[in-house]
Coordinates of C-alpha atoms in Angstrom, one line a residue:
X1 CA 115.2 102.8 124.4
X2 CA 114.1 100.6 120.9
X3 CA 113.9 102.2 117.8
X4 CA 110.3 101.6 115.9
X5 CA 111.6 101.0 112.3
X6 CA 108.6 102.0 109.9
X7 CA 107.2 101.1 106.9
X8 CA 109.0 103.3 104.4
X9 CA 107.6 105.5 101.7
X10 CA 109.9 104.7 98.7
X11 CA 107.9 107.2 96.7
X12 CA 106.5 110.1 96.9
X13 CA 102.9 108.5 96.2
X14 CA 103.0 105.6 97.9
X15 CA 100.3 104.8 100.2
X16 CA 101.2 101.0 101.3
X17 CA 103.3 98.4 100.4
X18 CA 104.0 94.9 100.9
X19 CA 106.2 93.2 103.2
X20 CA 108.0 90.9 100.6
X21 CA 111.1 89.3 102.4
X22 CA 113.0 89.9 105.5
X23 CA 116.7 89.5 105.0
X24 CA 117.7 89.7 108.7
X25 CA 116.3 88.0 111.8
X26 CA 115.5 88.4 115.0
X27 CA 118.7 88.5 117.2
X28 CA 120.7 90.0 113.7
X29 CA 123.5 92.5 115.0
X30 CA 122.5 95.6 112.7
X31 CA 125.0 98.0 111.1
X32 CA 124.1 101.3 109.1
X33 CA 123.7 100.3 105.5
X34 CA 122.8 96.7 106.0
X35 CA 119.4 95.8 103.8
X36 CA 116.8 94.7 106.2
X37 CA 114.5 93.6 103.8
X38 CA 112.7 93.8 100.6
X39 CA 109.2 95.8 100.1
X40 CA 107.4 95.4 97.2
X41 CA 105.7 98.3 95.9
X42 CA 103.0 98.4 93.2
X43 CA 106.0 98.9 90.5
X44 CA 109.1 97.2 91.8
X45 CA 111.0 95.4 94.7
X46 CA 113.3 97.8 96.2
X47 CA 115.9 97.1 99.0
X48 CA 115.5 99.4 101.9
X49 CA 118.5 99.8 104.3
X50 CA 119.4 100.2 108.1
X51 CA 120.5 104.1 108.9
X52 CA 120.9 102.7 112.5
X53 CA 122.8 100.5 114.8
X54 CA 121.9 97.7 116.9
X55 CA 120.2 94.4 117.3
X56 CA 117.2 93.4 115.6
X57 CA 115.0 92.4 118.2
X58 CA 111.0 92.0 117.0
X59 CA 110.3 91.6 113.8
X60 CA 106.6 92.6 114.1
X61 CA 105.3 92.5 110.4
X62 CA 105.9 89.2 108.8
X63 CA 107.4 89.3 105.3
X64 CA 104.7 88.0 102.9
X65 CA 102.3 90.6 104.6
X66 CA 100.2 92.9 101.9
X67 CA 99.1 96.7 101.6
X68 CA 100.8 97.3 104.8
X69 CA 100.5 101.1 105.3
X70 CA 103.4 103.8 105.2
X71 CA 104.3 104.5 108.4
X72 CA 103.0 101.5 110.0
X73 CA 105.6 99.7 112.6
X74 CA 106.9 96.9 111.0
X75 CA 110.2 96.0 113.1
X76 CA 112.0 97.4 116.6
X77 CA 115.6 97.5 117.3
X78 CA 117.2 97.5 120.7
X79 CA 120.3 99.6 120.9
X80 CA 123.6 98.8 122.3
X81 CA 123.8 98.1 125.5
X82 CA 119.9 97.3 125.8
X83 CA 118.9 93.5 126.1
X84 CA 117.0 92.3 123.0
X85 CA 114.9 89.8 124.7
X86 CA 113.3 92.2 127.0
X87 CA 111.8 94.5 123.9
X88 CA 108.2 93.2 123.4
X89 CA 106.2 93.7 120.6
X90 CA 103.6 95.3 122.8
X91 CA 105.3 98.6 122.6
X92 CA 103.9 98.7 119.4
X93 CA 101.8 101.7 117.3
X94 CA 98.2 100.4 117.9
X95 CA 96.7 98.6 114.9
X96 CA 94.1 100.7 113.1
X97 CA 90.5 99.9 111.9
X98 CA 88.4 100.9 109.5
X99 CA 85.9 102.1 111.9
X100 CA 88.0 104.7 113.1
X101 CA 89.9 107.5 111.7
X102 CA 93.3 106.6 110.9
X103 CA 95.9 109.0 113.3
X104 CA 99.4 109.5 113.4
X105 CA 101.4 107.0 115.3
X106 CA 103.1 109.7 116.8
X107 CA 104.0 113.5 117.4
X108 CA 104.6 115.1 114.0
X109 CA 107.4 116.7 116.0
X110 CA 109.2 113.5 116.3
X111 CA 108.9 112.7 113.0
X112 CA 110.3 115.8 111.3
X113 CA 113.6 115.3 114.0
X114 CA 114.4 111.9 112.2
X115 CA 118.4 111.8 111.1
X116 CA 118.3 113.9 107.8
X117 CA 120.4 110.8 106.1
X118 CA 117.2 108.0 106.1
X119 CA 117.1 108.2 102.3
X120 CA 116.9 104.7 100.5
X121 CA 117.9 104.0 97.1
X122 CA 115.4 105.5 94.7
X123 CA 114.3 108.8 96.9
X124 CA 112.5 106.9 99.7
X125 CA 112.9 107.6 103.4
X126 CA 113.5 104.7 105.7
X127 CA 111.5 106.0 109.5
X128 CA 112.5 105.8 112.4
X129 CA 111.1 106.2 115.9
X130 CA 112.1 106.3 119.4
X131 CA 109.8 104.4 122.0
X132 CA 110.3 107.5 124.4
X133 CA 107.8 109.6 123.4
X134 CA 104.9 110.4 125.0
X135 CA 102.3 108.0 125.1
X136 CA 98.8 108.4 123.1
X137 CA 97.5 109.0 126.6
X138 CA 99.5 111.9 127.4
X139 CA 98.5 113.6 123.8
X140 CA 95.9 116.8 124.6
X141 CA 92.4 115.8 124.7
X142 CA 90.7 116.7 120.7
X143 CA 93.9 115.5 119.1
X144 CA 95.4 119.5 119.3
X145 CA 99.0 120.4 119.7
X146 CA 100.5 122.1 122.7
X147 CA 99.5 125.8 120.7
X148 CA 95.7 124.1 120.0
X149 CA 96.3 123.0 116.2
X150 CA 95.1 119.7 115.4
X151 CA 97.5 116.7 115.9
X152 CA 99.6 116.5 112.3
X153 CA 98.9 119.6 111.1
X154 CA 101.7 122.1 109.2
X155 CA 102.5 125.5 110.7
X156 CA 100.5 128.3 109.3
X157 CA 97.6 126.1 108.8
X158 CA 98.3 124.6 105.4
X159 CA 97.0 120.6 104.8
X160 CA 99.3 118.6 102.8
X161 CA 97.7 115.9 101.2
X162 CA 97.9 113.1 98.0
X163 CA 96.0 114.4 95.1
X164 CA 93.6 111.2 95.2
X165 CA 92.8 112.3 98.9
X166 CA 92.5 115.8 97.3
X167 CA 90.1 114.7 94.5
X168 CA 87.9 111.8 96.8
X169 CA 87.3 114.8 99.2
X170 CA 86.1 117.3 96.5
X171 CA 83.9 114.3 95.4
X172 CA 82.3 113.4 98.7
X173 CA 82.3 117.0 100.1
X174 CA 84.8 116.4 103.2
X175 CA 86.5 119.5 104.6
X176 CA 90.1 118.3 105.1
X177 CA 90.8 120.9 107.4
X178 CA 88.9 119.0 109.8
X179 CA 91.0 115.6 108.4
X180 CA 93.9 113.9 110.6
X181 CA 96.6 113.0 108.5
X182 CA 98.5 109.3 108.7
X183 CA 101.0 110.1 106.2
X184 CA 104.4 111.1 106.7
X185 CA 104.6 114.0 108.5
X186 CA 100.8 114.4 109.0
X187 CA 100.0 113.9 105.4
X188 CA 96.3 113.3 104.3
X189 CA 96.1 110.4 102.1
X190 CA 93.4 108.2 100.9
X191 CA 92.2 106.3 103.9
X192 CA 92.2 109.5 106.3
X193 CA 90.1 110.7 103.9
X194 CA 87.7 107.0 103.6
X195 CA 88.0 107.4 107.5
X196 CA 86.5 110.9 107.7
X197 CA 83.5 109.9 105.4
X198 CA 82.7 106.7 107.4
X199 CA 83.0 108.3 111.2
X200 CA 80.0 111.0 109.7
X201 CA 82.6 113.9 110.7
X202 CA 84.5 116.4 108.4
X203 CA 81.8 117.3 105.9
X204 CA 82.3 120.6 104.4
X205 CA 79.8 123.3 104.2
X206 CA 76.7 123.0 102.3
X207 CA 77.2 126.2 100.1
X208 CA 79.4 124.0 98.2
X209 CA 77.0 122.3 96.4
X210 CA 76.9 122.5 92.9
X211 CA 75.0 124.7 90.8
X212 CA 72.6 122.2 89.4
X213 CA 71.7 120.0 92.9
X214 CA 68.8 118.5 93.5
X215 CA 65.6 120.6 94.8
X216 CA 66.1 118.5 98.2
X217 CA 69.7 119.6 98.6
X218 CA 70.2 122.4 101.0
X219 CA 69.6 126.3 99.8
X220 CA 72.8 128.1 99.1
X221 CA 73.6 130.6 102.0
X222 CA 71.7 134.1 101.7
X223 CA 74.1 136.5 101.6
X224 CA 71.9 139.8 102.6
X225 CA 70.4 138.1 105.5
X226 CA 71.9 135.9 108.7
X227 CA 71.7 132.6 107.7
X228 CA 69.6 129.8 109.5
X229 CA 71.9 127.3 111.7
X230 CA 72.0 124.2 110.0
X231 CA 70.3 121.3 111.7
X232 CA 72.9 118.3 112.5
X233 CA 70.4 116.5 109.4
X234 CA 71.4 118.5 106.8
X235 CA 73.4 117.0 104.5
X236 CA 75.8 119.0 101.5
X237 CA 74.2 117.7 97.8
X238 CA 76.9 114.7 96.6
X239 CA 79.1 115.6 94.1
X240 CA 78.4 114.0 90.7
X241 CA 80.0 110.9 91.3
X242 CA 81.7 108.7 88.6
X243 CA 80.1 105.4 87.6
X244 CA 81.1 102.8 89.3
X245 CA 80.7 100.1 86.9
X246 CA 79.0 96.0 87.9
X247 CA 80.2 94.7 90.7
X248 CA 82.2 91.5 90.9
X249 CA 79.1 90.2 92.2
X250 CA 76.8 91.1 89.2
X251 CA 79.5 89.8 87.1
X252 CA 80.0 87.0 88.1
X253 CA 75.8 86.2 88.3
X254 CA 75.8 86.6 84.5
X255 CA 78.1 83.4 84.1
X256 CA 77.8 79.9 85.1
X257 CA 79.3 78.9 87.8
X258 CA 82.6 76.7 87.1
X259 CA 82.8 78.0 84.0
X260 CA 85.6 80.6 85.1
X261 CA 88.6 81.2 87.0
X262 CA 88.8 84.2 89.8
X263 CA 92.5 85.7 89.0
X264 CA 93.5 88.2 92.5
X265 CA 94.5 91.4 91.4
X266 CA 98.4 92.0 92.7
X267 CA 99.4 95.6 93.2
X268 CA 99.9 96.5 89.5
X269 CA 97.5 95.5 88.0
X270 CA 95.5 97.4 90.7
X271 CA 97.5 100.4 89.9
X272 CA 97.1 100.6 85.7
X273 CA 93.4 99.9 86.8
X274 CA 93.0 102.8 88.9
X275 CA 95.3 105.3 87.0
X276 CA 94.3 104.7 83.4
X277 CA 90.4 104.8 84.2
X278 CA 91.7 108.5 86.2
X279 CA 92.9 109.5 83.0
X280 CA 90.0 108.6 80.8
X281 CA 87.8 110.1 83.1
X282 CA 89.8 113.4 84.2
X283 CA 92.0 113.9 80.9
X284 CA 90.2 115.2 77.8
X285 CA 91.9 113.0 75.0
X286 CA 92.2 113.9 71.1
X287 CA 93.7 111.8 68.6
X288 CA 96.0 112.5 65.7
X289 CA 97.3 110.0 63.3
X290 CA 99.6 110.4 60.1
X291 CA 101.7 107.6 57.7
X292 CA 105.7 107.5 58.1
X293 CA 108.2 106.7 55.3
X294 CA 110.4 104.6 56.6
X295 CA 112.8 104.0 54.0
X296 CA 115.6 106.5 54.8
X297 CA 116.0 105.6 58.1
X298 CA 115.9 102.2 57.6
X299 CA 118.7 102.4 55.5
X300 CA 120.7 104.6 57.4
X301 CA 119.9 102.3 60.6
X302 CA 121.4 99.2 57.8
X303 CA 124.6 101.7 57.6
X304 CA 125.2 102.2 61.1
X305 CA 124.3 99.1 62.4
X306 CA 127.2 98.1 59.9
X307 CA 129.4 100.2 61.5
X308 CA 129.3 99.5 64.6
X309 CA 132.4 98.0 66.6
X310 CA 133.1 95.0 67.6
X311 CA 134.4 92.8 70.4
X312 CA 137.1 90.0 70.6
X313 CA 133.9 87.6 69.8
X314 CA 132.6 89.8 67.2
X315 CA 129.6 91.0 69.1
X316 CA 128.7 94.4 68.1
X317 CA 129.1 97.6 70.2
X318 CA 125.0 97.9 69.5
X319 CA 122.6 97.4 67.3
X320 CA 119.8 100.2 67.2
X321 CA 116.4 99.4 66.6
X322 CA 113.1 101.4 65.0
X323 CA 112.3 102.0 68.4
X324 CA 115.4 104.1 69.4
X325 CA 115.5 106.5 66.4
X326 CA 111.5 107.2 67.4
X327 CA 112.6 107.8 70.8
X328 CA 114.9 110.3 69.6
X329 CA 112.8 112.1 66.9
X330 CA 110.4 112.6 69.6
X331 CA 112.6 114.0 71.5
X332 CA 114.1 116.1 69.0
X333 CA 110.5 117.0 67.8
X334 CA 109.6 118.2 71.5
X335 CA 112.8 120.7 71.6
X336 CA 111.6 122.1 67.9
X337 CA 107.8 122.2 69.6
X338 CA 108.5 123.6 73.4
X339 CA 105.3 124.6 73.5
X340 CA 104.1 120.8 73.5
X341 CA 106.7 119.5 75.8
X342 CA 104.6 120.1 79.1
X343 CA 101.9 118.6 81.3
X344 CA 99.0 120.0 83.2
X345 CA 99.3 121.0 86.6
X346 CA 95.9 121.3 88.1
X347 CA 95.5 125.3 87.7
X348 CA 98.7 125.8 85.7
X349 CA 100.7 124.3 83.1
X350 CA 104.5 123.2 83.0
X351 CA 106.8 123.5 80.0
X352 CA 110.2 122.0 80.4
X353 CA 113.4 122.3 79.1
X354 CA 114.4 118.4 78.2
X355 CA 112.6 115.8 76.3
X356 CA 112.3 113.0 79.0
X357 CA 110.3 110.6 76.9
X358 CA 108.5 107.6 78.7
X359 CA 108.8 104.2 76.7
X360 CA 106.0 101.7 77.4
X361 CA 108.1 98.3 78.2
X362 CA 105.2 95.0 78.4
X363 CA 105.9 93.0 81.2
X364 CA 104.2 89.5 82.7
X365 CA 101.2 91.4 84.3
X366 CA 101.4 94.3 83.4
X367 CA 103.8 97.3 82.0
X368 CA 106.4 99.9 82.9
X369 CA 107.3 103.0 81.4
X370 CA 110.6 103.5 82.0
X371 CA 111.8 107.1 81.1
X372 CA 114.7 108.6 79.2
X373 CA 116.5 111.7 80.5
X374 CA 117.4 114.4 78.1
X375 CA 116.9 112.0 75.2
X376 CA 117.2 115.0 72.6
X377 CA 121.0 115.3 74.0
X378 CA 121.7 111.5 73.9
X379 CA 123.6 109.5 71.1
X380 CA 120.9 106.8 69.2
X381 CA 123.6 104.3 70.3
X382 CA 123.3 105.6 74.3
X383 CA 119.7 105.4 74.2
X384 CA 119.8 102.5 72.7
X385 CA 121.8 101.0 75.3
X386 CA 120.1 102.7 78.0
X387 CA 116.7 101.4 76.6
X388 CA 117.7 97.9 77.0
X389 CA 119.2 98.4 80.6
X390 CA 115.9 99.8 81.4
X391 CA 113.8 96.6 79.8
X392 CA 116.1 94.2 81.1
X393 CA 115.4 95.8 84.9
X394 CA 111.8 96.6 84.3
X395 CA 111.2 92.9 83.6
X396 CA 112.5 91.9 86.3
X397 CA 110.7 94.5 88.9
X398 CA 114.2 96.0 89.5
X399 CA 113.6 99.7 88.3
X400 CA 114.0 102.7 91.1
X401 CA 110.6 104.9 91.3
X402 CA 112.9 107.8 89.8
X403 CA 113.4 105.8 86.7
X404 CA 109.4 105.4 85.6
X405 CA 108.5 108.6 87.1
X406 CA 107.5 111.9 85.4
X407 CA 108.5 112.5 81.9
X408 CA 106.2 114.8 79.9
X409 CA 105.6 112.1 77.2
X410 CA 106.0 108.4 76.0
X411 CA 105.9 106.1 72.7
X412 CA 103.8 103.1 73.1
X413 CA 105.1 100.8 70.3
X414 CA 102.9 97.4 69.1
X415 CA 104.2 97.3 65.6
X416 CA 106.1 94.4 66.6
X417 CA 102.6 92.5 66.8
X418 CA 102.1 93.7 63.4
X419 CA 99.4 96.1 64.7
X420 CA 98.6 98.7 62.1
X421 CA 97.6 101.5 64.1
X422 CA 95.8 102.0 67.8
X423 CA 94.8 105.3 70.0
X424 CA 97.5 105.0 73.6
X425 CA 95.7 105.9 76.6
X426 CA 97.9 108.7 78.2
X427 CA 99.3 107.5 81.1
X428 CA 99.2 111.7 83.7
X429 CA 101.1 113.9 84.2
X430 CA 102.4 113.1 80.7
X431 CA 101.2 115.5 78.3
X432 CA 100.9 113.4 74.8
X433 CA 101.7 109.9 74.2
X434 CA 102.7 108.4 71.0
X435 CA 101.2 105.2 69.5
X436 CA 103.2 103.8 66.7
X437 CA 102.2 100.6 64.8
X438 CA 103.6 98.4 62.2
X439 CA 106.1 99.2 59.2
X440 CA 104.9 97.9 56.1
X441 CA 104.9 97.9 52.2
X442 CA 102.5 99.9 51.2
X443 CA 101.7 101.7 47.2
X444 CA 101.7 105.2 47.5
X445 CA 101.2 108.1 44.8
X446 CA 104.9 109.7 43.8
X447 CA 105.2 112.6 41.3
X448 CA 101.8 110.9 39.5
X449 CA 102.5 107.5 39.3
X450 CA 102.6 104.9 41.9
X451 CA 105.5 103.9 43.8
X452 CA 106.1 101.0 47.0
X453 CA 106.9 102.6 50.0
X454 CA 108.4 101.2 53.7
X455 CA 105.7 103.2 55.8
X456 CA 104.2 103.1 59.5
X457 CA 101.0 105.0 61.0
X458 CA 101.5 106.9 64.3
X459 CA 99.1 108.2 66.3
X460 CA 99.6 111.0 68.8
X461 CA 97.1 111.0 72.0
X462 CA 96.3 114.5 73.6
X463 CA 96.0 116.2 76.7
X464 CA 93.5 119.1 75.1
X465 CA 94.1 121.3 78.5
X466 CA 97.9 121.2 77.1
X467 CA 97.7 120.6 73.2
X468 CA 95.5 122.2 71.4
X469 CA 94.6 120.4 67.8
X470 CA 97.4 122.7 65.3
X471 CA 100.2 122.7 68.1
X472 CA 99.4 119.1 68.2
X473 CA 99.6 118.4 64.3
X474 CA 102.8 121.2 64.5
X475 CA 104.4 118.2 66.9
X476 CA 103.6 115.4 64.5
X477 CA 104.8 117.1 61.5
X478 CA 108.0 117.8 63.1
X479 CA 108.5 113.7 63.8
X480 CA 107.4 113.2 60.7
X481 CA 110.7 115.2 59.3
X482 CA 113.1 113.5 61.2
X483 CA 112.0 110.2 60.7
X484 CA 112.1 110.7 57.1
X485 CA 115.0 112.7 56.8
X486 CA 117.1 110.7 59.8
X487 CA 120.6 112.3 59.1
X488 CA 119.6 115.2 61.1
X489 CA 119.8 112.6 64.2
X490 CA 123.1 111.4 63.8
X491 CA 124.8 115.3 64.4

């Protein structure tokens, strides 16, 4: 029988993706390893590859197709021996609406007996299906299992679900033990969730109303007595939902028409849109700034730069900016700090034992942060050369998820720009993020008279559920040493 091939999730928070470019075509012999074809996610282009055998038969998404969902069938392959022409596209999963709740496509059980080598580069999993499961006709009435669970739900009743289906169902009151997943393996993600609310079904239980509702919002439940069955009308109080800001609409009616351009939003810019305005609304920020002497480092950075080796055409092993010695006194500053090198966890926090520091990289449309790994144990010269791999590929939409993933902190650097000083918007789970501006001349007081210093202002944003204010300025002072004692980074 064909083998569905699926739209992979090539991270572990992906939702959809687009159909970029298919680099095989129908009637294609397929081998295991062979790239099929390129999916653009909201960060990069990846490459996924075949982990099957056969001939490409229907290509059923065509490549230029957006926000195609995870899990969505987007290609069959006939095996050997089967006859290509005679696999139809009509064997397809059957497209969803937004009218309707969003269901698997098929048996979780299938699913979780895919080959256990489908990963693609970068920690994604490439699906695939056989066509000879049962049908959606022969699936028990309700969407239940065989033992009465509802279709694409775990064992021992536990929902998995993405933490913005977690948070849009605590906002609109949705119970999501009542929600059908679509994501892989019966996942709830954010359209089960949109499809729950617009169906009318999965509300959860009035008593979980806030405090403060409305006098029309139903009573909480009396405890002491039976409570009265709710009438089919009643309704939980909404959750205090955040502003939504103008509509396109109203903005647009406050200009003149012809006066402006309409610019689409692509998948990034969708994506810093949605996460930044998540973390000012959901991450209490504080702001710490201080002034850096610079003049010892950049005169040991002079000195080593010197130093370096050189090539038959006298190009120099590296050359190491401003940049990578704050990378590394961040890092460094982080192991003398543990206590600051974490992120919050919803009901817990998590320390770590490395300093993998995020670097903010600007690129046309938008901007990566690109992560280094243990920086406190690297060389300046590694990171430096590492930091410019990293650019180089992030410019170019190259990067793997796992390399602009996680990180408990980053350094957001516009003194190239010759911006003074600015307050960086951290970018969750990242505990702190570190906004350094411009080096410059500047008159200081020394030993009572006045002296010119090389000096920069840094800023350090906070997660206040992680940082408190002193273990924050402890942080500071600490980067604040190295910078202007830089030996210590060189051993």
């Amino acid at each position: 029988m064909p083998i569905n091939v699926l739209m992979p999730a090539l991270s572990p928070t992906m939702e959809k993706g687009n159909l970029a470019k298919w680099l095989k075509k129908e009637g294609d012999a397929i081998k295991s390893g062979d790239v099929l074809a390129e999916i653009e996610t909201d960060k990069a282009t990846m490459e996924v590859e075949a982990v099957d055998e056969g001939v490409l038969a229907r290509i059923v998404v065509p490549e230029g197709t957006a926000d195609v969902p995870v899990n969505e069938l987007i290609a069959l392959i006939a095996e050997e021996g089967e006859d290509p022409g005679s696999v139809t596209a009509g064997r397809a999963q059957p497209e969803k609406t937004a009218d309707a709740p969003a269901k698997p496509d098929k048996p979780d059980a299938a699913k979780t007996q895919a080959p256990a080598g489908n990963e693609t580069p970068g920690g994604g999993t490439m699906s695939y299906e056989r066509v000879d499961t049962a049908p959606e006709g022969a699936r028990p009435a309700g969407g239940t299992t065989a033992d009465g669970a509802p279709a694409g739900q775990p064992e021992g009743g536990r929902r998995f679900a993405s933490p913005l289906a977690r948070r849009i169902a605590k906002q609109e009151g949705v119970d999501l033990g009542a929600v059908q997943g679509s994501g892989p393996h019966g996942r709830i993600i954010e359209r089960d969730v949109r499809a729950a609310l617009e169906g009318g079904a999965a509300k959860a239980p009035a008593t979980r109303a806030p405090k403060d509702a409305p006098a029309s919002a139903p009573k909480p439940e009396n405890r002491e007595a039976p409570a009265a069955k709710e009438t089919p009308a009643a309704k939980p109080a909404p959750a205090a939902a955040a502003p939504s800001g103008l509509t396109a609409k109203q903005v647009m009616g406050m200009f003149e028409p012809g006066s402006f351009e309409e610019v689409p939003l692509d998948g990034m810019r969708k994506t810093i849109a949605k996460r930044l305005v998540e973390s000012k609304q959901t991450v209490p920020h504080f702001y710490l700034s201080l002034d850096v002497e610079l003049d010892a480092l950049l005169s040991l950075r002079e000195q080593v730069n010197a130093g370096a080796s050189k090539d038959k055409d006298g190009k120099p092993a590296f050359k190491l900016s401003v940049n990578d010695f704050v990378i590394k006194a961040l890092a460094l500053a982080l192991q003398r700090v543990p206590a600051a090198n974490a992120v919050w966890a919803e009901d817990r926090i998590l320390r770590f034992r490395h300093s993998d520091v995020g670097v903010a990289v600007a690129i046309d449309g938008g901007l990566f942060t690109p992560v280094i790994r243990k920086a406190e144990q690297k060389t300046l010269s590694t990171i430096s050369a590492e930091m410019k791999d990293l650019a180089a590929r992030a410019r170019t939409k190259k990067l793997k998820p796992d390399e602009y993933q996680g990180g408990t902190t980053a350094v957001s650097n516009l003194g190239m720009f010759g911006i003074k000083s600015f307050g960086a918007v951290i970018n969750p789970p990242h505990g702190t993020i570190l906004a350094v501006g411009a080096g410059e001349a500047r008159v200081v007081a020394k030993n009572g008279a006045p002296a010119v210093v090389q000096a920069m202002t840094v800023t350090l944003s906070c997660d206040h559920r992680v940082v408190d204010g002193a273990l924050g300025a402890e942080l500071l002072a600490a980067f604040k040493g190295l910078i202007e004692s830089p030996m210590g980074m060189l051993v």
